Short mmCIF file of C-alpha atoms in Angstrom, two decimals:
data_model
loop_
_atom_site.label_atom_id
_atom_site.label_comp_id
_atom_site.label_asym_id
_atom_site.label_seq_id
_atom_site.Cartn_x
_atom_site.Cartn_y
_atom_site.Cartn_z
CA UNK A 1 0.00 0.00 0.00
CA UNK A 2 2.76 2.19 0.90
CA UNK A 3 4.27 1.40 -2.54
CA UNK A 4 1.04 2.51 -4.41
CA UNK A 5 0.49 5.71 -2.38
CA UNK A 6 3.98 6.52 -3.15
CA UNK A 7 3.95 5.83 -6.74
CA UNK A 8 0.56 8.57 -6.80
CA UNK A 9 2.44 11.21 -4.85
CA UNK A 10 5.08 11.20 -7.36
CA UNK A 11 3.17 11.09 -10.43
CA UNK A 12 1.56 14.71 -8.85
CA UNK A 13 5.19 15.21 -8.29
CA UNK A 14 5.97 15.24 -11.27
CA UNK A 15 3.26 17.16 -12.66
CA UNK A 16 3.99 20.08 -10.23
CA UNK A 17 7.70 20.69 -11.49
CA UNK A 18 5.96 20.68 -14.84
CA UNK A 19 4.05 23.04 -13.61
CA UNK A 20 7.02 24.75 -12.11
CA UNK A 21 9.04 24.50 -15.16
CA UNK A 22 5.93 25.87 -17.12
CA UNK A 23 5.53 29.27 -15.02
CA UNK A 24 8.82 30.04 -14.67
CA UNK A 25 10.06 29.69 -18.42
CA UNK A 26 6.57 31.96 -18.96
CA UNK A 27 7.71 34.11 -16.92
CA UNK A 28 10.70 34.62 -18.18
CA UNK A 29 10.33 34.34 -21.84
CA UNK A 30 6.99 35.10 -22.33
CA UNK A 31 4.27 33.63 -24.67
CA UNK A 32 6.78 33.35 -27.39
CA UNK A 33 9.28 31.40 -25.76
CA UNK A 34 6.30 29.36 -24.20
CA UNK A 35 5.74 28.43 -27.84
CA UNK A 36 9.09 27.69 -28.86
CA UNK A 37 9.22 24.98 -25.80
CA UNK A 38 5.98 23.80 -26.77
CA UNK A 39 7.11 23.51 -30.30
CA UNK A 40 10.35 21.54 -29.40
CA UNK A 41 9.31 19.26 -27.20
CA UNK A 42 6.14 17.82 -29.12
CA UNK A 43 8.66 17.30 -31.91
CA UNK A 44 10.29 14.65 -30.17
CA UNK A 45 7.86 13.62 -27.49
CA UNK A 46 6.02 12.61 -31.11
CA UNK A 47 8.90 10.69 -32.62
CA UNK A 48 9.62 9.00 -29.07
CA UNK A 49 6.17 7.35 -28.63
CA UNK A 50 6.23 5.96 -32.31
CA UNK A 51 9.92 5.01 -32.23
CA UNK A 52 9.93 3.41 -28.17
CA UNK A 53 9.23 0.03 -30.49
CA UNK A 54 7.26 -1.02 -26.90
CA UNK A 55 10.31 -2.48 -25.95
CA UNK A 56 9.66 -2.32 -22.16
CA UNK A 57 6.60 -4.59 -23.21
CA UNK A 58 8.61 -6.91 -25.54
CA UNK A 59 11.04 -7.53 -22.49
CA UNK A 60 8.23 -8.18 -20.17
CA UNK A 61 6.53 -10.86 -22.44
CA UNK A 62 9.95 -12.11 -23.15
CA UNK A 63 10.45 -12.49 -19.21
CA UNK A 64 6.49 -14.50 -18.97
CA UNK A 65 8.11 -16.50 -21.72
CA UNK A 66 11.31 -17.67 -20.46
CA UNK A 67 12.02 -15.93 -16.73
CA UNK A 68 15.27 -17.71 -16.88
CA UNK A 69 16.98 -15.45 -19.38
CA UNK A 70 15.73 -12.62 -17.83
CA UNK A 71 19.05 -10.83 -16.91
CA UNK A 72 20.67 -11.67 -19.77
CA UNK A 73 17.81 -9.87 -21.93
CA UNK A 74 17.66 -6.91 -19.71
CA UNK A 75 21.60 -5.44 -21.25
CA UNK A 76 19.90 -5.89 -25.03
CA UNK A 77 16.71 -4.52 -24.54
CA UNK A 78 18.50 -1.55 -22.67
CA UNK A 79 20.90 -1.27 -25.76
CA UNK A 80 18.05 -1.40 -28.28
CA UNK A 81 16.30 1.81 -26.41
CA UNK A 82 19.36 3.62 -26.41
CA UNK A 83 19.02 2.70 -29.94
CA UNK A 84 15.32 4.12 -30.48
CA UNK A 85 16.63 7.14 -28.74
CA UNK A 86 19.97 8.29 -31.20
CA UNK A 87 16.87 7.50 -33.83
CA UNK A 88 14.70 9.32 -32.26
CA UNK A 89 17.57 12.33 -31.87
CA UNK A 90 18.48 11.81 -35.68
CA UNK A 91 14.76 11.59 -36.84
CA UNK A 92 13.82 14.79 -35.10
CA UNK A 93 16.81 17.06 -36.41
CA UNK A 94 16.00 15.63 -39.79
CA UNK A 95 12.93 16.91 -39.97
CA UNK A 96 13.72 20.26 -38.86
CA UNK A 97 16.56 20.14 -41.59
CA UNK A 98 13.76 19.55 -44.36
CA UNK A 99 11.11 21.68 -42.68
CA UNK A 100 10.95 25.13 -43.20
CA UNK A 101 8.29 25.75 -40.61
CA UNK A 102 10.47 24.37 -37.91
CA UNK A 103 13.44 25.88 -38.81
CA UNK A 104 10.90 29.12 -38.46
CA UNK A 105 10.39 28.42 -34.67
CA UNK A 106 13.49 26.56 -33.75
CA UNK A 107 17.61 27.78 -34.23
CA UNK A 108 20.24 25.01 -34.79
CA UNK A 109 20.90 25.28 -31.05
CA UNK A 110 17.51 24.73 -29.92
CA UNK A 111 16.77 21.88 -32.12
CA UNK A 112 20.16 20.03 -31.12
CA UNK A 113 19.22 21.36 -27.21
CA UNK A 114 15.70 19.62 -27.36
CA UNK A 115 17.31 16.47 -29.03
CA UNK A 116 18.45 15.43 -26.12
CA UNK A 117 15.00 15.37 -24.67
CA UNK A 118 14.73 12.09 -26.78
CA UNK A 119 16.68 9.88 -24.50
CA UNK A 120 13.74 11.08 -22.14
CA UNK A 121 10.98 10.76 -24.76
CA UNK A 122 11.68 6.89 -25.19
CA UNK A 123 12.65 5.82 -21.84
CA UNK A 124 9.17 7.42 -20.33
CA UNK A 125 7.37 4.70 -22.52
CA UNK A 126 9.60 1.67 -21.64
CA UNK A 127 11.34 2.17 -18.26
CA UNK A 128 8.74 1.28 -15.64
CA UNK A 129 8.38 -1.96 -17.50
CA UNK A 130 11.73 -2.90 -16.75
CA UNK A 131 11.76 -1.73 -13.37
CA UNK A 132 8.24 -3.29 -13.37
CA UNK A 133 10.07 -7.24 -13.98
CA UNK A 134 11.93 -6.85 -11.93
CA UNK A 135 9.30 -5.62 -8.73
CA UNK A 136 11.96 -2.32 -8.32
CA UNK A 137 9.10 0.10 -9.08
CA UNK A 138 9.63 1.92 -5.79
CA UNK A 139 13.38 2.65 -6.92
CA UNK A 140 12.34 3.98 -10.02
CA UNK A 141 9.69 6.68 -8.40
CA UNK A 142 12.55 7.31 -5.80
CA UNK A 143 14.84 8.40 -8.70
CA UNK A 144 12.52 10.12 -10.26
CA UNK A 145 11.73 12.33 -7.43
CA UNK A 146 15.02 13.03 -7.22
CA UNK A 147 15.07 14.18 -10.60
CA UNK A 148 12.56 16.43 -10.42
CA UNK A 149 13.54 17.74 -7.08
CA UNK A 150 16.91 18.88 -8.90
CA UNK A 151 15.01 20.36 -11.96
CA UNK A 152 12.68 22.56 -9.16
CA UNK A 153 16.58 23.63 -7.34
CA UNK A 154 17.24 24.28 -10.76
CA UNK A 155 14.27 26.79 -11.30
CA UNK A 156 14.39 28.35 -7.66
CA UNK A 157 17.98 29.39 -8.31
CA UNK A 158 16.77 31.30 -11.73
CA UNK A 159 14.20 32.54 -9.57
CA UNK A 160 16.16 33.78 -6.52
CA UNK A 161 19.08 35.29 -8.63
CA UNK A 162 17.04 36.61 -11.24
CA UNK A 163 18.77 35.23 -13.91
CA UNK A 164 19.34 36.29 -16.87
CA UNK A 165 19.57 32.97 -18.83
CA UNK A 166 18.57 33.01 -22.06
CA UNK A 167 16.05 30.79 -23.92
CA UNK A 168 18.48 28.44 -25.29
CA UNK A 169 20.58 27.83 -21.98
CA UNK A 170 17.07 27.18 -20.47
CA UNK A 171 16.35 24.75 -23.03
CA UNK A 172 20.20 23.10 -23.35
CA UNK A 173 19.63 23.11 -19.22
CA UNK A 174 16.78 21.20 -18.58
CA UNK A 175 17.34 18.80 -21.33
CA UNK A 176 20.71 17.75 -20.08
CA UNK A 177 18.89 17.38 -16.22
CA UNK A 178 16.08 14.92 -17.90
CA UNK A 179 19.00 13.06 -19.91
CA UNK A 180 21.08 12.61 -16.81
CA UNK A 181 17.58 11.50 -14.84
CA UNK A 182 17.09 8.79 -17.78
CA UNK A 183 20.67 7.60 -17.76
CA UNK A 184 20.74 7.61 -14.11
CA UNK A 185 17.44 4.93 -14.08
CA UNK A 186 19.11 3.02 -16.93
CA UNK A 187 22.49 2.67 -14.70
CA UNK A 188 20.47 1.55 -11.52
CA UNK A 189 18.28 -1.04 -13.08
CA UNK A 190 21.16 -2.62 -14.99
CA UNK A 191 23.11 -2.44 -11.89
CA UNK A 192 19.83 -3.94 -10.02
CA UNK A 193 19.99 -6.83 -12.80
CA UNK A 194 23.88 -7.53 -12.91
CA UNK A 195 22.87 -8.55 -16.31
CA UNK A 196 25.94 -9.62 -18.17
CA UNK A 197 27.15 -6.64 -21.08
CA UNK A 198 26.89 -8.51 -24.42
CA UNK A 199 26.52 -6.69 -27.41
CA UNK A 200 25.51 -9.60 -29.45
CA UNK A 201 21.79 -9.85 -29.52
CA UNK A 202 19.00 -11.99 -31.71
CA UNK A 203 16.97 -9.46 -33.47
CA UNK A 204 14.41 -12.03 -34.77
CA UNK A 205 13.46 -12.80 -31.80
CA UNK A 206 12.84 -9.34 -30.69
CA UNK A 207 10.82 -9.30 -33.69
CA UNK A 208 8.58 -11.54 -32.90
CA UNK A 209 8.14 -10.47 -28.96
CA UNK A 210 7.38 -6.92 -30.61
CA UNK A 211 4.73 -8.01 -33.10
CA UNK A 212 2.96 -9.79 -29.80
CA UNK A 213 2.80 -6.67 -28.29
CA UNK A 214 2.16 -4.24 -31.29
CA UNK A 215 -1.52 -4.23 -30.78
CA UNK A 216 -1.18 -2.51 -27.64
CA UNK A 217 1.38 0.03 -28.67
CA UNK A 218 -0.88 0.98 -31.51
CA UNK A 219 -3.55 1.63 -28.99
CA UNK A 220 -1.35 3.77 -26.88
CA UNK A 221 0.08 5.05 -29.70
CA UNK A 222 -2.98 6.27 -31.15
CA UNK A 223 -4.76 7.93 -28.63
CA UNK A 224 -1.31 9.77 -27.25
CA UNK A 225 -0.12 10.88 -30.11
CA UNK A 226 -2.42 13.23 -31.34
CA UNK A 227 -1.76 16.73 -29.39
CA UNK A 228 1.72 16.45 -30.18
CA UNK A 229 1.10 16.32 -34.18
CA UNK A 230 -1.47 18.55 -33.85
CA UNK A 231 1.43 21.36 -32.13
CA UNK A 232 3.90 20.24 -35.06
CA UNK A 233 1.19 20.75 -37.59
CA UNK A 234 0.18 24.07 -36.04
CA UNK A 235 3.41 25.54 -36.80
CA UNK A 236 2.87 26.45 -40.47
CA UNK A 237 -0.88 28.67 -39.65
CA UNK A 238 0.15 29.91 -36.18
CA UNK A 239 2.80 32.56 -34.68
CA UNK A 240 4.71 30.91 -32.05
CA UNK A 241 3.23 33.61 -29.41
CA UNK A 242 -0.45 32.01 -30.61
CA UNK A 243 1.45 28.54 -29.95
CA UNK A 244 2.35 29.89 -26.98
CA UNK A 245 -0.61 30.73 -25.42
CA UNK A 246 -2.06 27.57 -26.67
CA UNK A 247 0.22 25.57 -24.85
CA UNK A 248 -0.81 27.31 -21.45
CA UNK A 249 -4.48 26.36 -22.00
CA UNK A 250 -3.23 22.69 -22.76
CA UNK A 251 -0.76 22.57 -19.98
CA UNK A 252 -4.02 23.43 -17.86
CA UNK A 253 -6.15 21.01 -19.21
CA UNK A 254 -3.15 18.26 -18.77
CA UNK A 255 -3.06 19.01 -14.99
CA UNK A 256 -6.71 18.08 -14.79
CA UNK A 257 -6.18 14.88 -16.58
CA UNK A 258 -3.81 13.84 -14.15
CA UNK A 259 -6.84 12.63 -11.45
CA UNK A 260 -8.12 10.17 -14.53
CA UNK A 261 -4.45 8.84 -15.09
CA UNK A 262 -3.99 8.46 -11.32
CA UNK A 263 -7.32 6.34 -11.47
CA UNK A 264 -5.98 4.40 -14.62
CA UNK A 265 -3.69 3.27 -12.29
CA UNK A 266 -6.33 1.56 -9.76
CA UNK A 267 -8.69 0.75 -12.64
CA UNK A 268 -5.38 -1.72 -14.47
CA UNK A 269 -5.03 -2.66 -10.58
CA UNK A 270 -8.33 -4.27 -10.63
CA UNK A 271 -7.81 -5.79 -14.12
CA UNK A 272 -4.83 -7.29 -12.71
CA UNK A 273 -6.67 -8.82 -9.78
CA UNK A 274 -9.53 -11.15 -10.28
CA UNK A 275 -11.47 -8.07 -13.40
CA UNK A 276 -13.53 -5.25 -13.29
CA UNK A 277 -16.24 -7.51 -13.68
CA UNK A 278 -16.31 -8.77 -9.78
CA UNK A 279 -15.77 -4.77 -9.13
CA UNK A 280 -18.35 -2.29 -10.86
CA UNK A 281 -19.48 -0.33 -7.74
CA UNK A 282 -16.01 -0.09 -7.17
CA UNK A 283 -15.26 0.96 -10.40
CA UNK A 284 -18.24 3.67 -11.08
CA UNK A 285 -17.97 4.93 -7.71
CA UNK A 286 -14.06 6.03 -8.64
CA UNK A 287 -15.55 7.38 -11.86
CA UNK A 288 -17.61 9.54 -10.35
CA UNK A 289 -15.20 11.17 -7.66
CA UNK A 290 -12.77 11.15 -10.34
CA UNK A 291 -15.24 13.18 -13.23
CA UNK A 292 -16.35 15.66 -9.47
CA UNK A 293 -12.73 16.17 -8.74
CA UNK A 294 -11.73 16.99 -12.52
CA UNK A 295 -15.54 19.14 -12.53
CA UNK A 296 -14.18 21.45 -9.53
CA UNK A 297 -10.73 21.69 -10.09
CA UNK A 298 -11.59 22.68 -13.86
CA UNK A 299 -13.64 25.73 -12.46
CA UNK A 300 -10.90 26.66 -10.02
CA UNK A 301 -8.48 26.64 -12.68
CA UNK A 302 -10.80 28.73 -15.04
CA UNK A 303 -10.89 31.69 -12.28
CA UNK A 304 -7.00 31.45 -12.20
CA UNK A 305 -6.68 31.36 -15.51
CA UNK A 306 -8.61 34.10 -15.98
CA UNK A 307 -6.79 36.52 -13.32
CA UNK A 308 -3.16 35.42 -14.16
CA UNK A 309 -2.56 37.74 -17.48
CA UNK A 310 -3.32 40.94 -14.60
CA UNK A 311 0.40 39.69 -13.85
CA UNK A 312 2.73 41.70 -15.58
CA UNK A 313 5.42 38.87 -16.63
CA UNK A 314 2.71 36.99 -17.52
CA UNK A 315 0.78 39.86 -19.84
CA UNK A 316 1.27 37.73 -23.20
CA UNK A 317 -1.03 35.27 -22.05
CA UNK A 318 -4.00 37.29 -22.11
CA UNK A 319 -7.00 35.41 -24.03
CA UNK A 320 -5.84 31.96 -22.89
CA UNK A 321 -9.13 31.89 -20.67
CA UNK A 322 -11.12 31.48 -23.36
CA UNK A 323 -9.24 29.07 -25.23
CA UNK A 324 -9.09 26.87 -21.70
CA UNK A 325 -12.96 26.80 -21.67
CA UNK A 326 -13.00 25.23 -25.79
CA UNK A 327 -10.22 22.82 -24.09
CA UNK A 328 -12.58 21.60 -21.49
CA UNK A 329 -14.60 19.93 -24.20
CA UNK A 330 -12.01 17.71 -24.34
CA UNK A 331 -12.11 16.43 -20.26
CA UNK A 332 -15.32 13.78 -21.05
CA UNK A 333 -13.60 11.68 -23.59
CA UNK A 334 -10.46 11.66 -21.92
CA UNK A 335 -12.20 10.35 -18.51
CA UNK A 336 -14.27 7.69 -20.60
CA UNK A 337 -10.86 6.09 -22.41
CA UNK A 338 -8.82 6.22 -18.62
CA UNK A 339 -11.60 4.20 -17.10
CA UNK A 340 -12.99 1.87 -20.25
CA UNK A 341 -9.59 1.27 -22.07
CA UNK A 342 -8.83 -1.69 -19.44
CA UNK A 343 -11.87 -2.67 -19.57
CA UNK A 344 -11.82 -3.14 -23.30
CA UNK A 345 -8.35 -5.00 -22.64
CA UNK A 346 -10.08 -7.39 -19.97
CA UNK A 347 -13.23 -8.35 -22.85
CA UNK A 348 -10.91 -8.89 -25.39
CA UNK A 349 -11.44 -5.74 -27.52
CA UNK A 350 -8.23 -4.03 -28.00
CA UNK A 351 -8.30 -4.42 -31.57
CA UNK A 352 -11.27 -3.13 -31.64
CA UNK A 353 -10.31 -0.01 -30.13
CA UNK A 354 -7.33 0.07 -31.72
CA UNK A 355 -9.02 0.30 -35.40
CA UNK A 356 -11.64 2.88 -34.35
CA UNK A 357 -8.75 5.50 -32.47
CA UNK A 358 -6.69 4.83 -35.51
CA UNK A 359 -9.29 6.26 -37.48
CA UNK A 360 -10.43 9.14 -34.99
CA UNK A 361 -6.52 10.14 -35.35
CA UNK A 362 -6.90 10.23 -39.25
CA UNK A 363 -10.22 11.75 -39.16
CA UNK A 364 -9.02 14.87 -36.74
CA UNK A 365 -5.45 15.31 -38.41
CA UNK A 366 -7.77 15.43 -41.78
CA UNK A 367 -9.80 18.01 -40.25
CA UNK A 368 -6.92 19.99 -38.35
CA UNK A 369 -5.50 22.32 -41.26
CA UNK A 370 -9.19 23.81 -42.18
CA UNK A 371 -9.60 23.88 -38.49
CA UNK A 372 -6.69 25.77 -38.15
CA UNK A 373 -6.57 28.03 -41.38
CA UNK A 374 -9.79 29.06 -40.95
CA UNK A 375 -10.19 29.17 -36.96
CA UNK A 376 -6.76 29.91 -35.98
CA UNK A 377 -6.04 29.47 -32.56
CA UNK A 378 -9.79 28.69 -31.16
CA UNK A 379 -9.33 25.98 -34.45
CA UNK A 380 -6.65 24.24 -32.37
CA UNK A 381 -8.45 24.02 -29.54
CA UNK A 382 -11.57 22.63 -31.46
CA UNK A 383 -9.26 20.09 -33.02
CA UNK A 384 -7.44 19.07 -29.56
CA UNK A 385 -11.50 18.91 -28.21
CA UNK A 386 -12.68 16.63 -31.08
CA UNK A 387 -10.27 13.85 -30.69
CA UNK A 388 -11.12 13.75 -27.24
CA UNK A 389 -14.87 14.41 -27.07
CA UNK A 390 -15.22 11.41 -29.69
CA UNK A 391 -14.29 8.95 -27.70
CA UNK A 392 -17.29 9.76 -26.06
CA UNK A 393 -19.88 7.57 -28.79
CA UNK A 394 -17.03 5.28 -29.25
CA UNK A 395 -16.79 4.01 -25.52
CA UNK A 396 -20.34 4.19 -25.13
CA UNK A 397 -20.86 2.01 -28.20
CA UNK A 398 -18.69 -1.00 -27.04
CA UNK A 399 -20.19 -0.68 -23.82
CA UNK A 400 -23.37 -1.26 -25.44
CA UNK A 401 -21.76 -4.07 -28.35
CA UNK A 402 -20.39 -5.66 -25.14
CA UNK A 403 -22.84 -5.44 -22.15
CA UNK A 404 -25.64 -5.49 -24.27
CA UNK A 405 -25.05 -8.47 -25.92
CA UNK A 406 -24.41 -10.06 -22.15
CA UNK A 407 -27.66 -9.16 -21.27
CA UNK A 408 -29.58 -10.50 -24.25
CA UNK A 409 -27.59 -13.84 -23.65
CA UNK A 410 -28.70 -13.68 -20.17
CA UNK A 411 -32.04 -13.38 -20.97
CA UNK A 412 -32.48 -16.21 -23.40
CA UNK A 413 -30.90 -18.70 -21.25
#
């Protein structure tokens, strides 16, 4: 219990120094530079979930598979996502090289600074699952706590000796205190494992373990990726002042999110022991503190929202109010896919979900460049709603394609 309670206080953790690092580099650098970090680190937080490969996942079904060759995996799998991550690096510098939007937003020195975010981007997809085999979860949080703890030190000094750092120290700065945080977590759970360094490795059988677990990348794939396209895509309608402001409404609406990830948590806890099935008034009763608690802290955050442009480092943000409430469309869907996405995964519907957020994803990215050519700003905000907001009829319609079918069964018998 400890453990759990733990692993929930730093997950808030962790979305506090976000919020720490958000306010301060506003402060500081204004709406502008708000949209240049915004920019940057969709980029590769993008190519990280589609380039991860799921590895942590592949090692895990490769440790149900044969636990005996565990630590002798562990060294591979670790080399293969230090792999995915000088891809990652190489795939997002490429694209600015090509891209004449990007190279718009971002100098040579801020694209190679946020390339080393990537390191980050991939092992925050596959690292609890290794820490996970190995039942070292509590290690991991404890590292990552002190990670952040050393990115807020970080932002206090700037804050107590009014820096004057520019916007590309910032950014070289806190990517190099996530990279060491990664490599630091890599070193410890190889050092947990004593798994043997060999660089030779059987890539077919990777293979395989990969396409086992490809259906469930796709699905997280798919429903995370989204927001970050949609901020890449933005970048060739919108000024990056627009993108910044945009990125403060999102950053709000992320922070309210956080209660239905927390309670993803519990609901894969239940999944895990003995199904949702055995626990519906369980389940709906944490639905519906979870949609109250997301209700008030919504308003609360509308009212701060609303006052925080009267502060004068913070003047560039005015208007973001507005573009918070078009954002709040969004909180429904995103509660309904936390709590329902196990369940799908317990009934034996992942593909299912899989094929219809696959084509939610191609529907909204077909619909984002009218929505934000001829909308603009409020566009990208109807576009980041959409994809959320429809998962409303598409949860609601397996519910019914599942449970209704149950009770039809039930009554002819």
């Amino acid at each position: 219990m400890w453990t759990y309670s733990f692993s929930i206080f730093v997950r808030g953790y962790i979305a506090f120094s976000g919020l720490c690092v958000f306010f301060v580099s506003a402060s500081l650098f204004g709406a502008t530079g708000r949209g240049v970090i915004g920019y940057g680190t969709s980029l590769f937080a993008a190519l990280g979930i589609f380039l991860s490969f799921n590895l942590g996942r592949a090692f895990l079904q490769a440790q149900i598979e044969d636990s005996k060759n565990r630590d002798a995996l562990l060294f591979q799998c670790l080399s293969l996502n230090v792999f995915a991550s000088l891809l990652t690096m190489g795939a997002g510098i490429l694209y600015w090289q090509f891209s004449p939007s990007a190279q718009k937003i971002l100098s040579s020195s801020e694209i190679l600074g946020f390339s080393m975010t990537s390191f980050f981007c991939v092992w925050s997809h596959n690292g609890h699952l290794f820490y996970s085999s190995y039942l070292k979860t509590k290690v991991q949080d404890f590292l990552i706590f002190l990670t952040r703890t050393v990115v807020i030190l970080f932002l206090t000094g700037l804050i107590l000796f009014h820096s004057k750092t520019n916007l590309t120290t910032f950014i070289w700065a806190y990517a190099l205190l996530l990279l060491g945080g990664t490599l630091l977590e890599m070193a410890v759970i190889q050092w947990i494992s004593k798994a043997p360094i060999r660089f030779t490795m059987d890539l077919k059988s990777y293979g395989r373990l990969i396409q086992k677990t490809l259906w469930p990348h796709l699905d997280y794939i798919f429903f995370h990726i989204f927001p970050l396209l949609l901020m890449v895509l933005s970048a060739g309608f919108l000024s990056v002042s627009t993108l910044g402001k945009i990125n403060f409404a999102t950053q709000m609406i992320n922070f309210i999110f956080l209660f239905s990830t927390t309670a993803h948590m519990r609901v894969n806890a239940y999944v895990a022991n003995g199904g949702i099935q055995d626990k519906f008034n369980k389940f709906w009763k944490l639905m519906s503190l979870t949609a109250l608690a997301s209700l008030l802290s919504a308003v609360l955050l509308y009212f701060a929202i609303h006052f925080l442009p009267n502060i004068p480092m913070l003047k560039s943000f005015s208007g973001s109010s507005r573009l918070y409430l078009i954002s709040l469309a969004a909180l429904p869907g995103y509660i309904l896919f936390q709590f329902f996405n196990p369940l799908w995964i317990e009934k034996g519907k992942l593909k299912s979900t899989v094929l219809l957020q696959g084509m939610n994803l191609l529907i909204c990215l077909a619909l984002s460049p009218f929505l934000l050519k001829h909308f603009g700003e409020q566009g990208y905000l109807m576009g980041f709603s959409l994809f959320y907001f429809n998962n409303i009829p598409l949860h609601l319609w397996l519910y019914r394609s599942v449970f209704g079918r149950q009770r039809e069964l039930l009554k002819t018998e």
